[in-house]
Amino acid sequence: MEKAKQTNPDVSYLQTKSLSHTVRLVLCALFAALTAALSQLSIPLPSLVPINLATLSVFLAGGVLGAKLGLLSQAVYILLGAVGLPVFSNFNGGIHVLVGPTGGYIWGYAAAAWLVGLLAYRLAGRRGYWGLLVLSMVAGLAVCYTLGTIWFIVVTKSSLWAALWACVFPFLPGDALKIILAATLVPQLHKALRRAA
């Protein structure tokens, strides 16, 4: 079974070959930087939760790097922001962002990348892999939304319904487009990694 996965075009080269520790860290850093860059492409909303492209990077990190490295890439992103680097939306940084109303969504990036990576690897090689990738990203997004919305309710004392209208419903169409794009890009990035290796 493991040998079959090693030749499966749906599985990332990173998850099936022995790469140096340095290469793995560089790739994690690149995806952390991508998350930081896409976080700046944002539209502020009255709810304090901006619309941005960061979750696209989260989906790609999980799908390309796998569960462990995907999680690590987003942990690096969170750590950079925690120490004050302006990597969060609108060039914000600092612990106050992570414990503020939107902090739960940022923490959710790491959980989402881990879940997407776990599911994408386990579902690789099955018929309809693109659709299964989409479902894995939907699951990751659901985890991110859950963590973020719970924290938003705790911090703002909002009702669940108000929090959903402020933090979830307006984002669903854009997140659907990001999932479609990410699910399309992940297999192409797998192939590019194999060619570069």
PDB file of C-alpha atoms in Angstrom:
ATOM      1  CA  MET A   1       0.000   0.000   0.000  1.00  0.00           C
ATOM      2  CA  GLU A   2       2.782   2.395   0.945  1.00  0.00           C
ATOM      3  CA  LYS A   3       4.660   1.600  -2.259  1.00  0.00           C
ATOM      4  CA  ALA A   4       1.560   2.407  -4.277  1.00  0.00           C
ATOM      5  CA  LYS A   5       1.311   5.771  -2.607  1.00  0.00           C
ATOM      6  CA  GLN A   6       4.899   6.532  -3.478  1.00  0.00           C
ATOM      7  CA  THR A   7       4.132   6.360  -7.180  1.00  0.00           C
ATOM      8  CA  ASN A   8       0.706   7.966  -6.918  1.00  0.00           C
ATOM      9  CA  PRO A   9       0.559  11.303  -8.769  1.00  0.00           C
ATOM     10  CA  ASP A  10      -2.024  12.565  -6.286  1.00  0.00           C
ATOM     11  CA  VAL A  11       0.397  12.406  -3.366  1.00  0.00           C
ATOM     12  CA  SER A  12       2.884  15.155  -2.675  1.00  0.00           C
ATOM     13  CA  TYR A  13       6.563  14.374  -3.217  1.00  0.00           C
ATOM     14  CA  LEU A  14       7.135  15.826   0.253  1.00  0.00           C
ATOM     15  CA  GLN A  15       4.967  13.155   1.836  1.00  0.00           C
ATOM     16  CA  THR A  16       6.565  10.180   0.101  1.00  0.00           C
ATOM     17  CA  LYS A  17      10.281  10.925  -0.269  1.00  0.00           C
ATOM     18  CA  SER A  18      13.060  11.642   2.144  1.00  0.00           C
ATOM     19  CA  LEU A  19      13.965  15.286   1.790  1.00  0.00           C
ATOM     20  CA  SER A  20      16.518  17.121   3.850  1.00  0.00           C
ATOM     21  CA  HIS A  21      15.399  18.891   6.977  1.00  0.00           C
ATOM     22  CA  THR A  22      16.555  22.174   5.444  1.00  0.00           C
ATOM     23  CA  VAL A  23      14.413  21.765   2.319  1.00  0.00           C
ATOM     24  CA  ARG A  24      11.357  20.980   4.428  1.00  0.00           C
ATOM     25  CA  LEU A  25      11.899  24.054   6.590  1.00  0.00           C
ATOM     26  CA  VAL A  26      12.377  26.251   3.522  1.00  0.00           C
ATOM     27  CA  LEU A  27       9.093  25.042   2.041  1.00  0.00           C
ATOM     28  CA  CYS A  28       7.309  25.637   5.352  1.00  0.00           C
ATOM     29  CA  ALA A  29       8.754  29.143   5.425  1.00  0.00           C
ATOM     30  CA  LEU A  30       7.582  29.764   1.856  1.00  0.00           C
ATOM     31  CA  PHE A  31       4.011  28.801   2.701  1.00  0.00           C
ATOM     32  CA  ALA A  32       4.140  30.894   5.882  1.00  0.00           C
ATOM     33  CA  ALA A  33       5.256  33.829   3.723  1.00  0.00           C
ATOM     34  CA  LEU A  34       2.468  33.121   1.236  1.00  0.00           C
ATOM     35  CA  THR A  35      -0.095  33.205   4.049  1.00  0.00           C
ATOM     36  CA  ALA A  36       1.358  36.506   5.245  1.00  0.00           C
ATOM     37  CA  ALA A  37       1.245  37.983   1.734  1.00  0.00           C
ATOM     38  CA  LEU A  38      -2.305  36.842   1.016  1.00  0.00           C
ATOM     39  CA  SER A  39      -3.453  38.140   4.408  1.00  0.00           C
ATOM     40  CA  GLN A  40      -2.705  41.661   3.200  1.00  0.00           C
ATOM     41  CA  LEU A  41      -5.103  41.335   0.259  1.00  0.00           C
ATOM     42  CA  SER A  42      -8.094  42.118   2.428  1.00  0.00           C
ATOM     43  CA  ILE A  43     -11.347  44.012   2.622  1.00  0.00           C
ATOM     44  CA  PRO A  44     -12.187  45.279   6.127  1.00  0.00           C
ATOM     45  CA  LEU A  45     -15.719  44.682   7.400  1.00  0.00           C
ATOM     46  CA  PRO A  46     -17.656  46.256  10.304  1.00  0.00           C
ATOM     47  CA  SER A  47     -17.571  42.878  12.085  1.00  0.00           C
ATOM     48  CA  LEU A  48     -13.775  43.257  12.569  1.00  0.00           C
ATOM     49  CA  VAL A  49     -13.217  40.032  10.593  1.00  0.00           C
ATOM     50  CA  PRO A  50     -11.752  41.066   7.220  1.00  0.00           C
ATOM     51  CA  ILE A  51     -12.240  39.253   3.952  1.00  0.00           C
ATOM     52  CA  ASN A  52      -8.809  38.138   2.746  1.00  0.00           C
ATOM     53  CA  LEU A  53      -7.087  35.442   0.733  1.00  0.00           C
ATOM     54  CA  ALA A  54      -5.176  33.810   3.603  1.00  0.00           C
ATOM     55  CA  THR A  55      -7.294  30.659   3.628  1.00  0.00           C
ATOM     56  CA  LEU A  56      -6.221  29.963   0.037  1.00  0.00           C
ATOM     57  CA  SER A  57      -2.668  29.583   1.316  1.00  0.00           C
ATOM     58  CA  VAL A  58      -3.889  27.442   4.213  1.00  0.00           C
ATOM     59  CA  PHE A  59      -5.619  25.028   1.815  1.00  0.00           C
ATOM     60  CA  LEU A  60      -2.548  24.894  -0.416  1.00  0.00           C
ATOM     61  CA  ALA A  61      -0.206  24.324   2.535  1.00  0.00           C
ATOM     62  CA  GLY A  62      -2.209  21.352   3.755  1.00  0.00           C
ATOM     63  CA  GLY A  63      -2.740  19.885   0.305  1.00  0.00           C
ATOM     64  CA  VAL A  64       0.867  20.284  -0.848  1.00  0.00           C
ATOM     65  CA  LEU A  65       2.891  19.892   2.342  1.00  0.00           C
ATOM     66  CA  GLY A  66       0.735  17.339   4.143  1.00  0.00           C
ATOM     67  CA  ALA A  67      -0.538  17.390   7.709  1.00  0.00           C
ATOM     68  CA  LYS A  68       2.673  17.891   9.702  1.00  0.00           C
ATOM     69  CA  LEU A  69       4.429  20.354   7.425  1.00  0.00           C
ATOM     70  CA  GLY A  70       1.171  22.160   6.649  1.00  0.00           C
ATOM     71  CA  LEU A  71       0.606  22.637  10.367  1.00  0.00           C
ATOM     72  CA  LEU A  72       4.213  23.738  10.818  1.00  0.00           C
ATOM     73  CA  SER A  73       3.961  26.326   8.036  1.00  0.00           C
ATOM     74  CA  GLN A  74       0.946  27.956   9.676  1.00  0.00           C
ATOM     75  CA  ALA A  75       2.531  27.705  13.124  1.00  0.00           C
ATOM     76  CA  VAL A  76       5.497  29.667  11.729  1.00  0.00           C
ATOM     77  CA  TYR A  77       3.086  32.278  10.361  1.00  0.00           C
ATOM     78  CA  ILE A  78       1.347  32.568  13.748  1.00  0.00           C
ATOM     79  CA  LEU A  79       4.670  32.761  15.603  1.00  0.00           C
ATOM     80  CA  LEU A  80       5.913  35.541  13.320  1.00  0.00           C
ATOM     81  CA  GLY A  81       2.771  37.509  14.046  1.00  0.00           C
ATOM     82  CA  ALA A  82       2.932  36.766  17.766  1.00  0.00           C
ATOM     83  CA  VAL A  83       6.384  38.335  18.056  1.00  0.00           C
ATOM     84  CA  GLY A  84       5.088  41.488  16.416  1.00  0.00           C
ATOM     85  CA  LEU A  85       5.912  41.152  12.730  1.00  0.00           C
ATOM     86  CA  PRO A  86       3.121  42.704  10.628  1.00  0.00           C
ATOM     87  CA  VAL A  87       1.999  39.483   8.943  1.00  0.00           C
ATOM     88  CA  PHE A  88      -1.655  39.539   9.945  1.00  0.00           C
ATOM     89  CA  SER A  89      -4.349  41.307   7.950  1.00  0.00           C
ATOM     90  CA  ASN A  90      -3.784  45.038   7.359  1.00  0.00           C
ATOM     91  CA  PHE A  91      -0.131  44.655   8.412  1.00  0.00           C
ATOM     92  CA  ASN A  92      -0.999  43.941  12.028  1.00  0.00           C
ATOM     93  CA  GLY A  93       1.074  41.891  14.420  1.00  0.00           C
ATOM     94  CA  GLY A  94       1.353  41.073  18.095  1.00  0.00           C
ATOM     95  CA  ILE A  95      -0.259  38.863  20.709  1.00  0.00           C
ATOM     96  CA  HIS A  96      -3.189  41.277  20.997  1.00  0.00           C
ATOM     97  CA  VAL A  97      -4.336  40.175  17.514  1.00  0.00           C
ATOM     98  CA  LEU A  98      -4.212  36.499  18.475  1.00  0.00           C
ATOM     99  CA  VAL A  99      -6.339  37.077  21.582  1.00  0.00           C
ATOM    100  CA  GLY A 100      -8.610  39.628  19.900  1.00  0.00           C
ATOM    101  CA  PRO A 101     -11.936  38.953  18.169  1.00  0.00           C
ATOM    102  CA  THR A 102     -10.319  37.492  15.036  1.00  0.00           C
ATOM    103  CA  GLY A 103      -7.645  35.480  16.862  1.00  0.00           C
ATOM    104  CA  GLY A 104      -9.555  32.213  16.780  1.00  0.00           C
ATOM    105  CA  TYR A 105      -9.598  32.248  12.992  1.00  0.00           C
ATOM    106  CA  ILE A 106      -5.838  32.716  12.855  1.00  0.00           C
ATOM    107  CA  TRP A 107      -5.308  29.794  15.238  1.00  0.00           C
ATOM    108  CA  GLY A 108      -7.759  27.916  13.055  1.00  0.00           C
ATOM    109  CA  TYR A 109      -5.397  28.234  10.079  1.00  0.00           C
ATOM    110  CA  ALA A 110      -3.015  25.740  11.692  1.00  0.00           C
ATOM    111  CA  ALA A 111      -5.791  23.272  12.502  1.00  0.00           C
ATOM    112  CA  ALA A 112      -7.253  23.603   9.009  1.00  0.00           C
ATOM    113  CA  ALA A 113      -3.907  23.018   7.272  1.00  0.00           C
ATOM    114  CA  TRP A 114      -3.323  19.923   9.412  1.00  0.00           C
ATOM    115  CA  LEU A 115      -6.754  18.447   8.648  1.00  0.00           C
ATOM    116  CA  VAL A 116      -6.563  19.222   4.922  1.00  0.00           C
ATOM    117  CA  GLY A 117      -3.129  17.588   4.752  1.00  0.00           C
ATOM    118  CA  LEU A 118      -4.259  14.522   6.666  1.00  0.00           C
ATOM    119  CA  LEU A 119      -7.352  13.950   4.547  1.00  0.00           C
ATOM    120  CA  ALA A 120      -5.674  14.789   1.231  1.00  0.00           C
ATOM    121  CA  TYR A 121      -2.977  12.186   1.849  1.00  0.00           C
ATOM    122  CA  ARG A 122      -5.365   9.480   3.005  1.00  0.00           C
ATOM    123  CA  LEU A 123      -7.727  10.029   0.080  1.00  0.00           C
ATOM    124  CA  ALA A 124      -4.992  10.159  -2.566  1.00  0.00           C
ATOM    125  CA  GLY A 125      -5.362   7.753  -5.443  1.00  0.00           C
ATOM    126  CA  ARG A 126      -9.102   7.327  -5.072  1.00  0.00           C
ATOM    127  CA  ARG A 127     -11.494   7.965  -7.910  1.00  0.00           C
ATOM    128  CA  GLY A 128     -12.650  11.568  -8.024  1.00  0.00           C
ATOM    129  CA  TYR A 129      -9.634  12.882  -6.123  1.00  0.00           C
ATOM    130  CA  TRP A 130     -10.376  16.494  -7.056  1.00  0.00           C
ATOM    131  CA  GLY A 131     -13.785  16.247  -5.392  1.00  0.00           C
ATOM    132  CA  LEU A 132     -12.240  14.557  -2.366  1.00  0.00           C
ATOM    133  CA  LEU A 133      -9.700  17.384  -2.144  1.00  0.00           C
ATOM    134  CA  VAL A 134     -12.590  19.845  -2.164  1.00  0.00           C
ATOM    135  CA  LEU A 135     -14.265  17.942   0.673  1.00  0.00           C
ATOM    136  CA  SER A 136     -11.036  17.871   2.688  1.00  0.00           C
ATOM    137  CA  MET A 137     -10.747  21.639   2.307  1.00  0.00           C
ATOM    138  CA  VAL A 138     -14.388  22.114   3.287  1.00  0.00           C
ATOM    139  CA  ALA A 139     -13.654  20.088   6.428  1.00  0.00           C
ATOM    140  CA  GLY A 140     -10.587  22.216   7.161  1.00  0.00           C
ATOM    141  CA  LEU A 141     -12.570  25.393   6.654  1.00  0.00           C
ATOM    142  CA  ALA A 142     -15.291  24.111   8.987  1.00  0.00           C
ATOM    143  CA  VAL A 143     -12.692  23.580  11.720  1.00  0.00           C
ATOM    144  CA  CYS A 144     -11.297  27.085  11.154  1.00  0.00           C
ATOM    145  CA  TYR A 145     -14.788  28.599  11.255  1.00  0.00           C
ATOM    146  CA  THR A 146     -15.675  26.666  14.399  1.00  0.00           C
ATOM    147  CA  LEU A 147     -12.593  27.727  16.358  1.00  0.00           C
ATOM    148  CA  GLY A 148     -12.815  31.290  15.146  1.00  0.00           C
ATOM    149  CA  THR A 149     -16.517  31.716  15.768  1.00  0.00           C
ATOM    150  CA  ILE A 150     -16.354  30.240  19.274  1.00  0.00           C
ATOM    151  CA  TRP A 151     -13.525  32.624  20.149  1.00  0.00           C
ATOM    152  CA  PHE A 152     -15.357  35.567  18.554  1.00  0.00           C
ATOM    153  CA  ILE A 153     -18.399  34.807  20.737  1.00  0.00           C
ATOM    154  CA  VAL A 154     -16.234  34.572  23.862  1.00  0.00           C
ATOM    155  CA  VAL A 155     -14.445  37.867  23.196  1.00  0.00           C
ATOM    156  CA  THR A 156     -17.353  39.938  21.901  1.00  0.00           C
ATOM    157  CA  LYS A 157     -20.160  38.312  23.951  1.00  0.00           C
ATOM    158  CA  SER A 158     -22.153  37.964  20.728  1.00  0.00           C
ATOM    159  CA  SER A 159     -24.904  35.425  20.209  1.00  0.00           C
ATOM    160  CA  LEU A 160     -24.203  32.472  17.959  1.00  0.00           C
ATOM    161  CA  TRP A 161     -26.564  33.800  15.307  1.00  0.00           C
ATOM    162  CA  ALA A 162     -24.957  37.247  15.326  1.00  0.00           C
ATOM    163  CA  ALA A 163     -21.489  35.708  15.152  1.00  0.00           C
ATOM    164  CA  LEU A 164     -22.465  33.551  12.177  1.00  0.00           C
ATOM    165  CA  TRP A 165     -23.814  36.569  10.310  1.00  0.00           C
ATOM    166  CA  ALA A 166     -20.713  38.599  11.136  1.00  0.00           C
ATOM    167  CA  CYS A 167     -18.023  35.968  10.671  1.00  0.00           C
ATOM    168  CA  VAL A 168     -19.241  33.074   8.524  1.00  0.00           C
ATOM    169  CA  PHE A 169     -22.091  33.744   6.111  1.00  0.00           C
ATOM    170  CA  PRO A 170     -20.495  36.715   4.271  1.00  0.00           C
ATOM    171  CA  PHE A 171     -17.340  34.653   3.658  1.00  0.00           C
ATOM    172  CA  LEU A 172     -18.870  31.481   2.243  1.00  0.00           C
ATOM    173  CA  PRO A 173     -18.975  32.496  -1.463  1.00  0.00           C
ATOM    174  CA  GLY A 174     -15.363  33.675  -1.482  1.00  0.00           C
ATOM    175  CA  ASP A 175     -14.167  30.636   0.450  1.00  0.00           C
ATOM    176  CA  ALA A 176     -15.956  28.364  -2.024  1.00  0.00           C
ATOM    177  CA  LEU A 177     -13.991  29.975  -4.860  1.00  0.00           C
ATOM    178  CA  LYS A 178     -10.736  29.628  -2.921  1.00  0.00           C
ATOM    179  CA  ILE A 179     -11.412  25.934  -2.316  1.00  0.00           C
ATOM    180  CA  ILE A 180     -12.087  25.319  -6.009  1.00  0.00           C
ATOM    181  CA  LEU A 181      -8.879  27.133  -6.952  1.00  0.00           C
ATOM    182  CA  ALA A 182      -6.787  25.372  -4.307  1.00  0.00           C
ATOM    183  CA  ALA A 183      -8.113  21.924  -5.221  1.00  0.00           C
ATOM    184  CA  THR A 184      -7.187  22.632  -8.831  1.00  0.00           C
ATOM    185  CA  LEU A 185      -3.692  23.888  -7.970  1.00  0.00           C
ATOM    186  CA  VAL A 186      -2.659  21.182  -5.495  1.00  0.00           C
ATOM    187  CA  PRO A 187      -2.201  18.346  -8.051  1.00  0.00           C
ATOM    188  CA  GLN A 188      -0.309  20.733 -10.336  1.00  0.00           C
ATOM    189  CA  LEU A 189       2.006  21.721  -7.488  1.00  0.00           C
ATOM    190  CA  HIS A 190       2.597  18.028  -6.693  1.00  0.00           C
ATOM    191  CA  LYS A 191       3.711  17.488 -10.292  1.00  0.00           C
ATOM    192  CA  ALA A 192       5.934  20.586 -10.189  1.00  0.00           C
ATOM    193  CA  LEU A 193       7.650  19.313  -7.025  1.00  0.00           C
ATOM    194  CA  ARG A 194       8.351  15.960  -8.675  1.00  0.00           C
ATOM    195  CA  ARG A 195       9.839  17.619 -11.741  1.00  0.00           C
ATOM    196  CA  ALA A 196      12.003  19.891  -9.595  1.00  0.00           C
ATOM    197  CA  ALA A 197      13.240  17.042  -7.384  1.00  0.00           C
TER     198      ALA A 197
END
